[in-house]
Amino acid sequence: MDKIKLRSGAEIPCIDSSDADMRNLLSRNTLSMLHLKPDGEPVAYSKSPDGEHLIFYFDPLFVVEADPDGWYGDTKSETMTLPGGSVIERMGGRRAASLGYYSKENLARMFYDPIEEPVAYTKRANGEIVYFYDKATALRLPMMCVKCGRDVRYRHKLCKACFEEDLAVRRAEGELHRNKFYGMDPERVLFFDLELTGFYDRDEILSITIIDGAGKLIMDTLVKPAHTKKWKRTEKIHGITPEMVEDAPLLEDLIPQIKAIFAEADNIIAYGVSTDYSHIKYIYDTEEERMALHDKVRCCANEYVRYIHENRPDLSHASLIDAMECLGIEWTGVPHSSTADTFACKDVWNRLFPNYYLSE
Ligand SMILES: [Zn+2]
């Protein structure tokens, strides 16, 4: 081997150290003794005496002054001399990383492999020496496709061809799942949404909307929270003020009605159902009743995420607003009100599952 190819694509020749002297090329070690560091790619290399590493030579026209805090450290800084005569400094991992120096293991994690001699080192508490290598001169390791082994990783650890093949299979499975005839009774499929005082389990419900698969409004009401008096943060989102719920029913008063509605349903669907479920489940006292509800619950957001993974891998956001935009559905009402969000959820679901219901 008398030439190597750098990451930039440039090829540099192997020379011996007398050639380097004749051409006034400088090794990294010489540069560091002059308080200089390279400001460009190496122009040639030689092999270290142990044959394990390369020593790079740099053009003296492309060097800059080294970081001054490396200059006067001689009294306290420790150094070691490598077999080839290069002197390297001991430094902490953080300083090394700030200079772009990493251990072989960390480089491997970034898919780099050092070929140059170490440029610094550190000592572990147990006395073990860890060498740091300059990432700038390390070789980029090929990133192999986990399926076919070709050296051109594209997405999800696969090459483009394997990714697309994989995507086509997943898409076909998804189409079957979405286009299947489910034979549901639209009156027994419910969509619901809650607006809340906050984002956590202990937060209270401020409004509930429930509609059926045909878009018939079953319940649409504000709810007066039993404990919470103010909810400034979520108020900005859904617009429900404490004054608005002053005369609304308490959740407690609505529970018998909600239970009766849910009891008649085969599916209860929400967008991002885990949040809604984690609040609505408290209308039931027993774990058994909660599990019965859980079994009927479906998440429209999960289905939308699956749809875009299969059909629009370019999209990564999956809010209800994103879903409506992606599927080209018009909003009725203002997003973030439970009424508008429930209708939107129904529209997204019915678009994703065109054969969900018994036809008339
Ligand atoms: Zn592949």
Short mmCIF file of C-alpha atoms and ligand atoms in Angstrom, two decimals:
data_model
loop_
_atom_site.label_atom_id
_atom_site.label_comp_id
_atom_site.label_asym_id
_atom_site.label_seq_id
_atom_site.Cartn_x
_atom_site.Cartn_y
_atom_site.Cartn_z
CA MET A 1 0.00 0.00 0.00
CA ASP A 2 1.63 3.20 -1.01
CA LYS A 3 -1.39 5.45 -1.12
CA ILE A 4 -4.42 5.92 1.07
CA LYS A 5 -7.65 7.66 0.39
CA LEU A 6 -8.86 10.26 2.86
CA ARG A 7 -12.52 10.80 3.70
CA SER A 8 -12.56 13.81 1.39
CA GLY A 9 -11.62 11.49 -1.43
CA ALA A 10 -8.09 12.89 -1.73
CA GLU A 11 -5.34 10.30 -2.08
CA ILE A 12 -2.10 10.84 -0.22
CA PRO A 13 1.20 9.00 -0.73
CA CYS A 14 3.27 7.03 1.71
CA ILE A 15 6.68 8.65 2.18
CA ASP A 16 9.53 8.11 4.58
CA SER A 17 10.60 10.63 7.15
CA SER A 18 13.61 11.86 5.13
CA ASP A 19 11.25 12.69 2.24
CA ALA A 20 9.10 14.57 4.70
CA ASP A 21 12.12 16.58 5.85
CA MET A 22 13.14 17.35 2.30
CA ARG A 23 9.68 18.61 1.49
CA ASN A 24 9.48 20.54 4.79
CA LEU A 25 6.39 18.63 5.76
CA LEU A 26 5.54 18.56 9.44
CA SER A 27 4.17 15.74 11.56
CA ARG A 28 1.50 16.46 14.14
CA ASN A 29 4.14 15.97 16.83
CA THR A 30 6.48 18.56 15.32
CA LEU A 31 3.57 20.94 14.89
CA SER A 32 2.58 20.58 18.53
CA MET A 33 6.15 21.33 19.66
CA LEU A 34 5.88 24.55 17.63
CA HIS A 35 2.51 25.33 19.27
CA LEU A 36 0.83 24.82 15.95
CA LYS A 37 -1.91 22.54 14.75
CA PRO A 38 -2.98 21.43 11.27
CA ASP A 39 -5.63 23.42 9.49
CA GLY A 40 -6.22 21.08 6.63
CA GLU A 41 -5.93 17.49 5.61
CA PRO A 42 -2.62 15.64 5.74
CA VAL A 43 -0.67 15.61 2.47
CA ALA A 44 1.35 12.45 3.05
CA TYR A 45 1.92 9.73 5.61
CA SER A 46 4.40 7.22 6.82
CA LYS A 47 3.97 4.11 8.90
CA SER A 48 4.80 4.19 12.60
CA PRO A 49 7.80 2.00 13.54
CA ASP A 50 5.53 -0.65 15.05
CA GLY A 51 3.65 -0.69 11.73
CA GLU A 52 0.31 -0.35 13.50
CA HIS A 53 -0.43 3.28 12.88
CA LEU A 54 0.09 6.00 10.39
CA ILE A 55 1.89 9.24 11.00
CA PHE A 56 0.43 12.03 8.97
CA TYR A 57 2.38 14.94 7.52
CA PHE A 58 0.92 18.36 7.00
CA ASP A 59 1.75 21.21 4.68
CA PRO A 60 3.35 24.05 6.71
CA LEU A 61 1.32 26.54 4.66
CA PHE A 62 -1.88 25.13 6.17
CA VAL A 63 -1.30 25.32 9.89
CA VAL A 64 -2.69 27.58 12.60
CA GLU A 65 -1.66 28.45 16.12
CA ALA A 66 -2.61 25.88 18.70
CA ASP A 67 -4.94 26.56 21.54
CA PRO A 68 -2.84 28.64 24.01
CA ASP A 69 -3.96 26.60 27.02
CA GLY A 70 -1.87 23.76 25.65
CA TRP A 71 1.32 25.85 25.60
CA TYR A 72 2.35 26.42 29.12
CA GLY A 73 1.05 23.25 30.65
CA ASP A 74 4.51 21.64 30.77
CA THR A 75 4.86 22.00 34.51
CA LYS A 76 1.68 20.23 35.35
CA SER A 77 0.81 18.33 32.21
CA GLU A 78 2.02 14.81 31.80
CA THR A 79 3.21 13.45 28.50
CA MET A 80 4.28 10.14 27.10
CA THR A 81 6.46 9.22 24.17
CA LEU A 82 5.08 6.81 21.63
CA PRO A 83 7.30 4.15 20.03
CA GLY A 84 7.79 6.35 16.96
CA GLY A 85 9.02 9.27 19.06
CA SER A 86 5.82 11.34 19.06
CA VAL A 87 5.09 12.97 22.37
CA ILE A 88 1.45 13.04 23.39
CA GLU A 89 -0.24 14.82 26.26
CA ARG A 90 -2.43 13.43 28.99
CA MET A 91 -5.82 15.13 29.14
CA GLY A 92 -9.35 14.53 30.37
CA GLY A 93 -12.04 13.07 28.16
CA ARG A 94 -13.95 16.33 28.01
CA ARG A 95 -10.99 18.35 26.79
CA ALA A 96 -10.17 15.59 24.32
CA ALA A 97 -13.72 15.65 22.95
CA SER A 98 -13.56 19.44 22.63
CA LEU A 99 -10.53 18.96 20.36
CA GLY A 100 -12.28 16.24 18.38
CA TYR A 101 -10.22 13.43 19.99
CA TYR A 102 -11.91 10.21 21.03
CA SER A 103 -11.05 6.72 22.22
CA LYS A 104 -11.11 3.89 19.69
CA GLU A 105 -14.33 2.56 21.25
CA ASN A 106 -16.11 5.88 21.01
CA LEU A 107 -14.95 6.34 17.44
CA ALA A 108 -16.27 2.88 16.59
CA ARG A 109 -19.63 3.92 18.01
CA MET A 110 -19.58 6.87 15.63
CA PHE A 111 -18.54 4.49 12.81
CA TYR A 112 -14.95 5.70 12.65
CA ASP A 113 -11.76 3.70 12.86
CA PRO A 114 -8.45 5.40 13.75
CA ILE A 115 -5.47 4.79 11.50
CA GLU A 116 -3.27 7.54 12.83
CA GLU A 117 -1.16 7.29 15.98
CA PRO A 118 -2.88 8.40 19.17
CA VAL A 119 -2.80 12.18 19.66
CA ALA A 120 -3.41 12.23 23.43
CA TYR A 121 -4.20 9.87 26.27
CA THR A 122 -5.86 9.62 29.63
CA LYS A 123 -5.37 7.36 32.60
CA ARG A 124 -8.28 5.61 34.24
CA ALA A 125 -8.56 5.33 38.03
CA ASN A 126 -7.26 1.74 37.76
CA GLY A 127 -4.15 2.95 35.94
CA GLU A 128 -5.30 1.74 32.53
CA ILE A 129 -4.23 4.00 29.69
CA VAL A 130 -6.81 5.03 27.13
CA TYR A 131 -5.57 6.61 23.93
CA PHE A 132 -7.38 9.34 22.07
CA TYR A 133 -7.34 9.61 18.30
CA ASP A 134 -8.19 12.55 16.09
CA LYS A 135 -11.58 11.97 14.51
CA ALA A 136 -10.58 14.22 11.61
CA THR A 137 -8.05 11.66 10.38
CA ALA A 138 -10.02 8.53 11.27
CA LEU A 139 -11.59 6.47 8.53
CA ARG A 140 -15.33 6.34 8.13
CA LEU A 141 -16.43 2.75 8.59
CA PRO A 142 -18.91 1.39 6.12
CA MET A 143 -22.44 1.28 7.51
CA MET A 144 -23.78 -2.01 6.34
CA CYS A 145 -27.38 -2.71 5.54
CA VAL A 146 -28.51 -5.22 8.17
CA LYS A 147 -30.52 -7.10 5.57
CA CYS A 148 -28.30 -7.47 2.53
CA GLY A 149 -24.93 -6.38 3.92
CA ARG A 150 -24.33 -3.77 1.25
CA ASP A 151 -22.31 -0.77 2.33
CA VAL A 152 -24.93 1.95 1.84
CA ARG A 153 -27.16 2.41 4.82
CA TYR A 154 -30.19 4.59 4.15
CA ARG A 155 -32.88 4.34 6.84
CA HIS A 156 -33.69 2.06 9.73
CA LYS A 157 -30.29 0.32 9.30
CA LEU A 158 -31.23 -0.71 5.77
CA CYS A 159 -30.01 0.24 2.31
CA LYS A 160 -32.47 2.10 0.10
CA ALA A 161 -33.50 -0.99 -1.86
CA CYS A 162 -34.06 -3.10 1.26
CA PHE A 163 -35.85 -0.22 3.00
CA GLU A 164 -38.21 0.13 0.08
CA GLU A 165 -38.77 -3.59 -0.18
CA ASP A 166 -39.50 -3.70 3.54
CA LEU A 167 -41.78 -0.68 3.26
CA ALA A 168 -43.75 -2.27 0.42
CA VAL A 169 -44.40 -5.36 2.56
CA ARG A 170 -45.46 -3.28 5.57
CA ARG A 171 -47.62 -1.06 3.35
CA ALA A 172 -49.39 -4.09 1.84
CA GLU A 173 -50.07 -5.44 5.36
CA GLY A 174 -51.31 -2.01 6.41
CA GLU A 175 -53.63 -1.74 3.40
CA LEU A 176 -55.17 -5.11 4.22
CA HIS A 177 -55.66 -4.01 7.82
CA ARG A 178 -57.22 -0.67 6.83
CA ASN A 179 -59.30 -1.84 3.88
CA LYS A 180 -60.70 -4.88 5.61
CA PHE A 181 -64.47 -5.06 6.06
CA TYR A 182 -65.11 -4.75 9.79
CA GLY A 183 -68.92 -4.76 9.65
CA MET A 184 -69.32 -2.39 12.58
CA ASP A 185 -72.62 -0.72 13.41
CA PRO A 186 -71.93 3.03 13.13
CA GLU A 187 -74.25 3.66 16.09
CA ARG A 188 -72.12 1.38 18.25
CA VAL A 189 -68.81 2.99 17.31
CA LEU A 190 -68.14 6.03 19.44
CA PHE A 191 -65.57 8.78 19.15
CA PHE A 192 -64.74 10.93 22.12
CA ASP A 193 -62.42 13.66 23.28
CA LEU A 194 -61.77 15.40 26.57
CA GLU A 195 -60.33 18.79 27.36
CA LEU A 196 -58.43 18.88 30.63
CA THR A 197 -57.10 21.30 33.24
CA GLY A 198 -53.58 19.96 32.69
CA PHE A 199 -51.48 17.19 31.21
CA TYR A 200 -51.30 14.75 34.11
CA ASP A 201 -53.44 12.04 35.62
CA ARG A 202 -54.55 14.16 38.56
CA ASP A 203 -55.82 16.91 36.25
CA GLU A 204 -59.55 17.24 35.78
CA ILE A 205 -61.94 17.10 32.87
CA LEU A 206 -63.33 20.41 31.51
CA SER A 207 -65.31 19.16 28.55
CA ILE A 208 -66.46 15.90 27.01
CA THR A 209 -67.67 15.24 23.51
CA ILE A 210 -68.98 11.87 22.33
CA ILE A 211 -70.30 11.23 18.83
CA ASP A 212 -71.07 8.06 16.91
CA GLY A 213 -69.59 6.70 13.71
CA ALA A 214 -72.23 8.49 11.63
CA GLY A 215 -71.41 11.82 13.24
CA LYS A 216 -74.43 11.98 15.56
CA LEU A 217 -73.75 14.02 18.67
CA ILE A 218 -74.30 11.83 21.75
CA MET A 219 -72.83 14.08 24.43
CA ASP A 220 -71.17 17.50 24.22
CA THR A 221 -70.81 19.27 27.49
CA LEU A 222 -68.56 21.41 29.61
CA VAL A 223 -67.66 19.95 32.99
CA LYS A 224 -67.05 21.87 36.19
CA PRO A 225 -63.91 20.52 37.87
CA ALA A 226 -64.42 19.45 41.49
CA HIS A 227 -61.07 20.72 42.82
CA THR A 228 -59.23 22.80 40.26
CA LYS A 229 -59.94 26.55 40.21
CA LYS A 230 -57.48 27.76 37.55
CA TRP A 231 -55.79 26.21 34.52
CA LYS A 232 -53.97 29.06 32.81
CA ARG A 233 -51.66 26.82 30.77
CA THR A 234 -54.31 24.67 29.13
CA GLU A 235 -56.79 27.55 28.94
CA LYS A 236 -54.59 29.01 26.20
CA ILE A 237 -54.96 25.79 24.23
CA HIS A 238 -58.66 24.94 24.52
CA GLY A 239 -60.04 28.35 25.52
CA ILE A 240 -62.19 27.04 28.38
CA THR A 241 -62.20 29.59 31.23
CA PRO A 242 -63.27 29.06 34.87
CA GLU A 243 -66.28 31.37 34.21
CA MET A 244 -67.44 29.16 31.33
CA VAL A 245 -67.71 26.05 33.52
CA GLU A 246 -69.21 27.85 36.54
CA ASP A 247 -72.69 26.45 35.87
CA ALA A 248 -71.62 23.23 34.12
CA PRO A 249 -72.37 19.81 35.65
CA LEU A 250 -69.74 18.03 37.73
CA LEU A 251 -68.22 14.87 36.27
CA GLU A 252 -69.86 12.97 39.11
CA ASP A 253 -73.29 14.03 37.82
CA LEU A 254 -72.44 12.85 34.29
CA ILE A 255 -71.00 9.48 35.20
CA PRO A 256 -74.23 7.42 35.05
CA GLN A 257 -74.99 8.85 31.61
CA ILE A 258 -71.43 8.25 30.28
CA LYS A 259 -71.45 4.70 31.60
CA ALA A 260 -74.79 4.02 29.88
CA ILE A 261 -73.45 5.41 26.59
CA PHE A 262 -70.20 3.42 26.76
CA ALA A 263 -72.06 0.24 27.71
CA GLU A 264 -73.82 0.27 24.32
CA ALA A 265 -70.61 0.74 22.34
CA ASP A 266 -68.50 -1.87 20.58
CA ASN A 267 -65.56 0.49 19.97
CA ILE A 268 -64.62 3.73 21.67
CA ILE A 269 -62.09 5.69 19.66
CA ALA A 270 -60.01 8.74 20.50
CA TYR A 271 -56.98 10.46 19.03
CA GLY A 272 -54.09 9.64 21.36
CA VAL A 273 -56.38 7.54 23.44
CA SER A 274 -53.99 6.79 26.30
CA THR A 275 -54.37 10.32 27.72
CA ASP A 276 -58.14 10.27 27.41
CA TYR A 277 -58.37 6.74 28.75
CA SER A 278 -56.19 7.57 31.75
CA HIS A 279 -58.81 10.19 32.78
CA ILE A 280 -62.07 8.62 31.69
CA LYS A 281 -61.23 5.27 33.37
CA TYR A 282 -61.89 6.91 36.76
CA ILE A 283 -65.61 6.91 36.09
CA TYR A 284 -65.34 3.18 36.87
CA ASP A 285 -64.58 1.90 40.34
CA THR A 286 -63.34 -1.59 39.63
CA GLU A 287 -60.35 -2.80 37.68
CA GLU A 288 -62.69 -5.20 35.90
CA GLU A 289 -64.87 -2.39 34.56
CA ARG A 290 -61.78 -0.43 33.54
CA MET A 291 -60.40 -3.42 31.63
CA ALA A 292 -63.76 -3.86 29.88
CA LEU A 293 -63.52 -0.24 28.74
CA HIS A 294 -59.90 -0.68 27.77
CA ASP A 295 -60.81 -3.60 25.51
CA LYS A 296 -63.18 -1.41 23.51
CA VAL A 297 -60.80 1.48 23.18
CA ARG A 298 -58.97 2.15 19.90
CA CYS A 299 -56.38 4.79 19.20
CA CYS A 300 -56.80 6.80 16.02
CA ALA A 301 -53.34 8.39 16.42
CA ASN A 302 -51.63 4.97 16.44
CA GLU A 303 -53.41 4.08 13.22
CA TYR A 304 -52.45 7.37 11.63
CA VAL A 305 -48.81 6.90 12.67
CA ARG A 306 -48.84 3.45 11.12
CA TYR A 307 -50.37 4.90 7.96
CA ILE A 308 -47.67 7.56 7.54
CA HIS A 309 -44.87 5.10 8.36
CA GLU A 310 -46.12 2.97 5.50
CA ASN A 311 -47.15 5.63 3.03
CA ARG A 312 -45.43 8.88 3.94
CA PRO A 313 -42.07 8.10 5.54
CA ASP A 314 -41.18 11.75 4.87
CA LEU A 315 -43.67 12.84 7.57
CA SER A 316 -42.74 12.67 11.21
CA HIS A 317 -45.39 14.72 13.02
CA ALA A 318 -48.67 13.10 13.88
CA SER A 319 -50.87 15.51 15.80
CA LEU A 320 -54.55 15.56 14.90
CA ILE A 321 -53.91 18.79 13.00
CA ASP A 322 -51.12 17.07 11.02
CA ALA A 323 -53.39 14.11 10.29
CA MET A 324 -56.19 16.36 9.01
CA GLU A 325 -53.76 18.24 6.80
CA CYS A 326 -52.08 15.11 5.44
CA LEU A 327 -55.41 13.48 4.58
CA GLY A 328 -56.83 16.73 3.19
CA ILE A 329 -59.84 16.86 5.52
CA GLU A 330 -61.54 20.17 6.38
CA TRP A 331 -62.06 21.09 10.02
CA THR A 332 -65.52 21.81 11.32
CA GLY A 333 -65.04 24.10 14.29
CA VAL A 334 -61.91 25.21 16.07
CA PRO A 335 -59.10 22.69 16.63
CA HIS A 336 -58.41 21.94 20.35
CA SER A 337 -62.07 22.16 21.32
CA SER A 338 -63.36 18.72 22.28
CA THR A 339 -66.22 19.07 19.79
CA ALA A 340 -64.05 19.86 16.76
CA ASP A 341 -61.39 17.33 17.80
CA THR A 342 -63.95 14.55 18.16
CA PHE A 343 -65.37 15.19 14.69
CA ALA A 344 -61.84 15.39 13.28
CA CYS A 345 -60.93 12.10 14.96
CA LYS A 346 -64.00 10.44 13.40
CA ASP A 347 -63.13 11.87 9.97
CA VAL A 348 -59.53 10.65 10.17
CA TRP A 349 -60.61 7.21 11.36
CA ASN A 350 -63.31 6.85 8.70
CA ARG A 351 -60.81 7.91 6.03
CA LEU A 352 -58.22 5.39 7.23
CA PHE A 353 -60.83 2.60 7.49
CA PRO A 354 -63.16 3.01 4.51
CA ASN A 355 -64.87 -0.36 5.13
CA TYR A 356 -65.28 -0.11 8.87
CA TYR A 357 -69.08 -0.07 8.94
CA LEU A 358 -71.89 -2.21 7.73
CA SER A 359 -73.16 -0.57 4.59
CA GLU A 360 -76.81 0.45 4.61
ZN ZN B 1 -29.88 -3.86 1.84
#
